[in-house]
Amino acid sequence: MTVVLTPGKLGVGRVGDRALRSDGTPKVQGQFAFASDMIAPGMLWGHTVRSPHAHAEIVEIDISEAVAMPGVHAVLTHADVPGAKTYGLEFADQPVLAIDRVRYYGEAVALVAAEHPEQARRAAELVKVTYRELVPVTDMERALESAPLHAGKPTAGHGYREDDRPNVVRHVVIRHGDPDVEGDVTVTGTYELGIQDQAFLGPESGLAVPDGEGGIDIYAATQWLHVDRRQIAPCLNLPEQQVRLHLAGVGGAFGGREDLSMQIHAALLALHTNRPVKIVYNREESFFGHVHRHPARIWAEHRATREGRIVCVKMRILLDGGAYASSSTAVAANAASFAIGPYAVANALLEATAVYTNNPPCGAMRGFGAVQTCFAAEAQMDKLADLLGIDPIELRLLNAAAPGDVLPTGQRIEGSFPVAATIRAAAALEPPAPEPLPRDPLRLPGGAGNTTRGEGVKRGIGFAVGFKNIMFSEGFDDSTAARVQLFADGSAEVHCASAEVGQGVSDVILQVARTELGTDLVRLAPQTTATVGSGGSTSASRQTWMAASAVRDACRAAIERRDAGDAEVDVEIVYRHAETTPLDPETGQITGDRAHVAFSVCAMKVVAEVDVELGLTRIVWIGAAQDVGRAINPLAAEGQVQGGAAQGMGLAVMEEIQTRNGLITNASFTDYLIPTALDMPAMDVVLVEDPDPAGPFGAKGIGEPPTVTATAAVASALRAASGQPLTRVPVTPEALIGLSR
Amino acid sequence: MDVLTPRSLSEALALREAHPEALPIQGGTDVMVGLNFDRAHPAALLNLNEVVELREWAPSGDGYRIGAGVTYAEMMSGPLAAEFPALAEASRTVGSPQIRNRGTIGGNLATASPAGDSIPPLVVAGAEVECTSVRGARRIPVADFVTGVKRNALAADELITAIHLRPSGVAETFLKVGPRNAMVIAVCSLAVSAGDELRAAFGSASPRPVLVTAPRGEAATFPAQVAAAASPIDDVRGTATYRRHAIEVLTRRALERCLA
Amino acid sequence: MRINVRVNGVPSEADCWEGESLLFALREKLGFPGSKNACEQGECGSCSVLLDGVLVCACLVLAAQADGHDVTTIEGLGTEEELHPVQAAFVETGAVQCGFCTPGLVVAAADLLERVSDPSDDEIREALSGNLCRCTGYVKIFEAVRLAASRGAGA
């Protein structure tokens, strides 16, 4: 591959430029302060005592020995939580510290603060918790017949469909047209996905500093400062003004920092000891510290005409939400909404059910319900193409949806939705020619393991297309605030609390402000709750659209003021995207114009090699076409596609949190494997530009679609190479050689 | 906790005798994981990094004496790699460059994990472990030195000081199956040498090292013999059925390479 | 216990708990937080440093083992005024996203180019296989190493 490097320039990028990251230099120098790098004078180390059981009653907690240990300043339990005892993103069903019951392995039970982490660990060992073990509910189908894990129904009363089965977090039914319509041919399949972990490199960390007046400053790595504060303040029994969240450097997020981890805990310890308290999870604890991607079981049936036109899709999707609700309700809605893929299909019956179990809690992860169904739906498309003898890409083009078509929710597609163009762009990418033998084992399945010199190696090409909503849906009041200050010297400062988690929203903000204000003298203020309104969540691929729109509008308002004669301008505006409304709980149909705001499509062609005797793989190449609306920063957009593809590939070939009776058995980077430099294929990326009239400068968010599509596309290539059905990801060596599914 | 840092082998042996509770640490690639994750709480650590005698290797008799502190990286290049190609191939599969720069052959034996990558080639080579105390030195064949899963024959006052082995002089290789293409713990592994006698030893497929031998004339049935000698288990990294199957495939491929 | 380590050429001292890693000592005691604590089990390379010129994971070195030795951390590469060519290349190619893996990758890449001035793609991948990155998919990291090599970073 010829590398054409188009280096950008620092600090001058406008909309559309390959702008370089404003935080790039401190990051390469090791000078960028991540959450775990925070230090304060007199700081104590917090440590969390966690449940060794997946399900148990707490009989007694005895902290007397732990408190007496040298260097220990506090040992806290649920009794020490001064305000609300539970919290949650949408539903406050999770205890700050377990009260009378633990519902998952690793649940927080008590806290220790000490002068050295080793003292905290030794004291934590002496917190004596007496448990009465209960049988854990670990199978998502059996959960629907097991005793309820939560008293009452934490998610009831939110307008969701009535469902009397125990442990249902949410049951979504989308009925579209006439689901009894028959086709000429039918393909069915059952699919399964394991639990994927975000595996961001920077474990949960943060520092809480008492302000001496009863309030607290929390420096944490999070995806949404203001919603953290909304959850934290009631638990501390403080008004929101006394709780200030400041974004500390975020070492990746991918959905895993949408829920709280150590924030309330550090604040409790800090307020209790009146000292700054730092909590740093290690890698094992990180697996207990955040929600994961929902594992799923999916039953699918596609009916089509002989010519390949899909006439009806039925899909039943079961999602294991684990012990607490987190964002399972929205994940279920997404799984159903995008179940059939970006195709125009007149009839469908799509059901998604998220359940409570005693497995690790699941919630947001890049792709958010669409990853799971894309894997199933695209496998079905390949199966249908095979049955009908139609080229799989042609089959997809034949059914591709376009603006004006109606989604299964009854929503008519508006704006940019270039499905066919994106499929064609990926299809046009030319995969590399097969490499001759002999090769270094690094270039063969099994890699450094030296397992083949070419024996048993078969090559296959796969294809998939996926799509996903961008921004929040179903009537959520979704906004982003931006504040712009113009100074007499011609410079400007932008305040926007949209969390920079590595994806590059800071530079999107700066590029937009430079463009709108016509100057390079723009600074981005630290992201905090203290100086600006909510930036909304850094999730749902929403910040490019939301923050860019908000900053654009704020800049324009500021210019208006300046033009009106104000010498120094300070203006804050709140941007909202087009209104969405809930789905009808019975039919799953829209109740207004739309349930989702906008969509983004990604298509990928993948070349894989499989050693069909050992079941080892090498993903050789990924050609990706990503619908971006318009690229505000093509360099950053390519990075999103490449990184998103890597995560999707990881789920396809290696990533799974394994459990036994609810206990995680691979909570480490030794056994939870993510792709290395030797696993990542070469990539060609095409950005498909079809500006969205409603998006800022025509742009759309693109964080998630590459991950949605990659898992399905890699699985498709592995099927082509191995000839095995591969109905479960991650694909195992056993499955690749036909020893199991 | 104390850290004892001897500056010579004799000082190290004296400290080992005086402080049998002290856990020896050389490359740290296993010991530090236990400390960092609060799983190991040794009363003391015996830091062997400053004992230069352990870092040396040299021809000895008709073979070589490789100090226990020699790293995987050192075994991957130069004369050691030329004389012991299977050991070099095995070393290249260990962890990452950072781990190979730090992890040592002595540490791999001390940990005595069934997944220890250097162990199969050492078993095939008939290597012996030199264990030394103030009482003197003794040599134990590798297959006997590893007495069980993460158990070894080292006495409380002994240190692993070296490995003794002879070049096989015949074709040999090492193969390792892992769930990704770098930085893995073996799902299973295999070392083979093919002279007049076929010799094979596998990793991650039995609690203790097993050497399987057969006359060269039995090459056709050797893969099945090797697979039959394995006693793999199901665990988080793979199933017993798969491991047994993979060992047979690996043996067949290893023989094809070595007999070509 | 007290340890003396020469960090980036400057003699430094710290009081350590005996079980502490070099990584913890660097980050929390010696004032060099650039090396990152992503896994603390040698599986991610985020804490890569040079110990007496050899690339190692600082999390797997006992702090006491570094006593009397030389350590080069990310903070020792380049200067305030001028980035090391590998650092500059990472910025210019977009090889940095969240940046948590970046210090370790920069140290490992610089170490590779010291040894191999014009590495092949396979050599780059193998040399960086101990450094996990979760954001970038590595593609732009490989570009960065090639760019740095083309500018003679290893010369």
mmCIF file of C-alpha atoms in Angstrom, chain A residues 19 44 137 161 180 207 209 253 359 418 422 473 499 502 588 683:
data_model
loop_
_atom_site.group_PDB
_atom_site.id
_atom_site.type_symbol
_atom_site.label_atom_id
_atom_site.label_comp_id
_atom_site.label_asym_id
_atom_site.label_seq_id
_atom_site.Cartn_x
_atom_site.Cartn_y
_atom_site.Cartn_z
ATOM 1 C CA ALA A 19 -6.812 19.340 11.496
ATOM 2 C CA LEU A 44 -5.884 9.579 50.476
ATOM 3 C CA VAL A 137 -30.048 -16.253 37.716
ATOM 4 C CA ARG A 161 -45.220 -1.971 26.993
ATOM 5 C CA ASP A 180 -47.969 -12.963 8.125
ATOM 6 C CA LEU A 207 -10.091 12.493 42.436
ATOM 7 C CA VAL A 209 -11.632 17.249 46.592
ATOM 8 C CA ALA A 253 -14.820 5.398 26.839
ATOM 9 C CA ASN A 359 -24.663 -11.570 35.198
ATOM 10 C CA PRO A 418 -27.038 7.071 1.133
ATOM 11 C CA THR A 422 -22.208 3.490 0.641
ATOM 12 C CA SER A 473 -34.236 9.038 20.391
ATOM 13 C CA ALA A 499 -16.805 15.313 26.917
ATOM 14 C CA GLY A 502 -10.364 10.710 22.613
ATOM 15 C CA GLY A 588 -43.819 0.085 18.133
ATOM 16 C CA MET A 683 -7.539 -0.945 5.882
#
